[in-house]
CSV table of C-alpha atoms in Angstrom, one decimal:
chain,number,residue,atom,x,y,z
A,1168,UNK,CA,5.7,11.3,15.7
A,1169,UNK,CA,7.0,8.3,15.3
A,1170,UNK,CA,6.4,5.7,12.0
A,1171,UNK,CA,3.1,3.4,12.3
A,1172,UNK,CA,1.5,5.7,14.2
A,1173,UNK,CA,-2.2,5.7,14.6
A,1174,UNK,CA,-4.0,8.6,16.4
A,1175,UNK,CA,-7.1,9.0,17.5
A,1176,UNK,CA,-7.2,12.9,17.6
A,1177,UNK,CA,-4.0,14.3,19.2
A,1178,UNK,CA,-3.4,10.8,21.3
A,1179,UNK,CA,-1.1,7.7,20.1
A,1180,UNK,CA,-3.7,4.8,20.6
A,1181,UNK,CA,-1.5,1.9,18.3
A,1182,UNK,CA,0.4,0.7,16.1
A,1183,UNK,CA,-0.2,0.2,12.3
A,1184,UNK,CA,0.6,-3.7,11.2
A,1185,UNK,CA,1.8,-4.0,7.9
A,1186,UNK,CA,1.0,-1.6,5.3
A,1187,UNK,CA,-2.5,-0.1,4.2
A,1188,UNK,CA,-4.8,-1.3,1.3
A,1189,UNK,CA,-6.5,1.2,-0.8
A,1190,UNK,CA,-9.8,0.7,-2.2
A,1191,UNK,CA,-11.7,3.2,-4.3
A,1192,UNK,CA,-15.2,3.8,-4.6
A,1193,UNK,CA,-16.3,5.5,-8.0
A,1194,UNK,CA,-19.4,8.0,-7.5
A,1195,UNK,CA,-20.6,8.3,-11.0
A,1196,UNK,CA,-23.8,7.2,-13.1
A,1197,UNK,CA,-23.3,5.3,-16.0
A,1198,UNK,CA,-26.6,5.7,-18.7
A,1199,UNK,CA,-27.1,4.2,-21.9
A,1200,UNK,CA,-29.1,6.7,-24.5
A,1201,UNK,CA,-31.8,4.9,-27.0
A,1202,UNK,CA,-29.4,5.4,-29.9
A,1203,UNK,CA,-27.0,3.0,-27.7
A,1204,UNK,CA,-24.3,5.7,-26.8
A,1205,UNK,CA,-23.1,5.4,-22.9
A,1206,UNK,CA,-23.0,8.1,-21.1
A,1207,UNK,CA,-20.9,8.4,-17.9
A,1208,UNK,CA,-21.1,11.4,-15.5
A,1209,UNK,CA,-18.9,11.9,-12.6
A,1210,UNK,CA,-21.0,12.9,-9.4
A,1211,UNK,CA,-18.6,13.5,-7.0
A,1212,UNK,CA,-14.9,12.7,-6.0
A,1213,UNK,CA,-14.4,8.9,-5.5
A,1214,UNK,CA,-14.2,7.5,-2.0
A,1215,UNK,CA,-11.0,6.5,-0.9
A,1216,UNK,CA,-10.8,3.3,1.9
A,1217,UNK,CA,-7.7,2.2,3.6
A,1218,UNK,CA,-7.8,-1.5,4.6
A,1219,UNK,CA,-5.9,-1.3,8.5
A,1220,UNK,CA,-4.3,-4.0,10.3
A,1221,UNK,CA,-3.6,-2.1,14.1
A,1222,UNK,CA,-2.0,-3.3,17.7
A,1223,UNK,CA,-3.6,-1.5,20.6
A,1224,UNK,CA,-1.6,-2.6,23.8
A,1225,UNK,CA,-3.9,-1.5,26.3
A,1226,UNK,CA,-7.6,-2.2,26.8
A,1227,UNK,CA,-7.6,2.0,27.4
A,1228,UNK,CA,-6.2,1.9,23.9
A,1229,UNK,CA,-8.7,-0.5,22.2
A,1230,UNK,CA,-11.7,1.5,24.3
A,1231,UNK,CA,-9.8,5.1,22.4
A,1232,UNK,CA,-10.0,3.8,18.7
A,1233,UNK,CA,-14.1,2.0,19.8
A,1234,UNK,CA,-14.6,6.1,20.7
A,1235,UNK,CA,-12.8,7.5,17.8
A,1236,UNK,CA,-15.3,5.1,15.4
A,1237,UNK,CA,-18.7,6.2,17.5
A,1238,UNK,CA,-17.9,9.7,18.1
A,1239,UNK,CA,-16.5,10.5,14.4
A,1240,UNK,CA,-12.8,12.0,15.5
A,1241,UNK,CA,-10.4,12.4,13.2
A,1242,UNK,CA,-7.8,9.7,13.2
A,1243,UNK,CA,-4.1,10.4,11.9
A,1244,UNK,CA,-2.2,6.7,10.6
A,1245,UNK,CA,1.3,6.9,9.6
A,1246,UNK,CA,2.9,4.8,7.2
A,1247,UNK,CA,6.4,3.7,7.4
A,1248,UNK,CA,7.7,5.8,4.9
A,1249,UNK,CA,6.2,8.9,7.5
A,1250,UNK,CA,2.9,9.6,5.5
A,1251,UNK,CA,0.3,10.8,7.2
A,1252,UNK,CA,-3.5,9.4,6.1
A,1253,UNK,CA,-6.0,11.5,7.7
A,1254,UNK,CA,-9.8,10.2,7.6
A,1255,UNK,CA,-12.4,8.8,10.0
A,1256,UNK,CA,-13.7,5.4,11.1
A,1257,UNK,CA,-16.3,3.9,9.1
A,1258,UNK,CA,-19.3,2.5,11.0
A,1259,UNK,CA,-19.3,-1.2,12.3
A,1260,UNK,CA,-16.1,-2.0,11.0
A,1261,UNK,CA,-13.8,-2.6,14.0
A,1262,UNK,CA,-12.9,-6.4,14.7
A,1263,UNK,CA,-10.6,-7.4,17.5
A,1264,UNK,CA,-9.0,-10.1,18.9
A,1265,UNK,CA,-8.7,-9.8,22.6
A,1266,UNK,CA,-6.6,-11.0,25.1
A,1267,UNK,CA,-7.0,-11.4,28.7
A,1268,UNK,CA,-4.4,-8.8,29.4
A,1269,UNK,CA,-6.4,-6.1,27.3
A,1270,UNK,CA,-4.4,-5.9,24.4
A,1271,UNK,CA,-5.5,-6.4,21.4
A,1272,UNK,CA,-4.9,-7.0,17.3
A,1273,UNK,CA,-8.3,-4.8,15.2
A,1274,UNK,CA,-8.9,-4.5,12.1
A,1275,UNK,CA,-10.8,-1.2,10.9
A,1276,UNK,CA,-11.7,0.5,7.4
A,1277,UNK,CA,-10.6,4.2,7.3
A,1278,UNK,CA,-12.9,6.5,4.9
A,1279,UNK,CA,-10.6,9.4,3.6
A,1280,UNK,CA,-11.6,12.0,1.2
């Protein structure tokens, strides 16, 4: 497997652009007692986003990562130091730029946990 890779189950559909941008999503509840003491209680493991930037140079391509995000597939992106992030596709967040050709630059928000 070769750097940048992203994967759309077992099948190379791009190429990552640039690096990835991690965002975290805290899942507790914060509460405030009548004395005034705050409470906060972890509900759950944070959710972890990754911001990517991704080439596609085929329409087939572009059409492979649309399916990956509807269907729910697992998709693989590696990094350029050959570090594999494994989550899925969060809903309505493709963008693309398209070209005539089919090729095409997208922007997507993987959800990894």
């Amino acid at each position: 497997m070769a750097a940048m890779d992203i994967k759309a189950g077992n099948t190379v559909v791009g190429m990552l652009l640039g690096n990835l941008k991690r965002q975290y999503t805290a899942q507790k509840v914060i509460l405030t007692a009548t004395d005034g003491t705050v409470y906060a209680q972890n509900t759950g493991r944070p959710i972890v986003r990754f911001e990517v930037n991704c080439y596609c140079g085929t329409a087939e391509d572009r059409d492979a990562v649309d399916d990956a995000s509807n269907n729910g597939d697992v998709v693989t992106v590696t990094t350029k130091d050959n570090v594999d992030v494994v989550g899925y596709i969060e809903d309505d967040s493709i963008s693309w730029k398209e070209w005539v050709d089919g090729h095409g630059v997208g922007k997507f928000t993987l959800i990894v946990r």
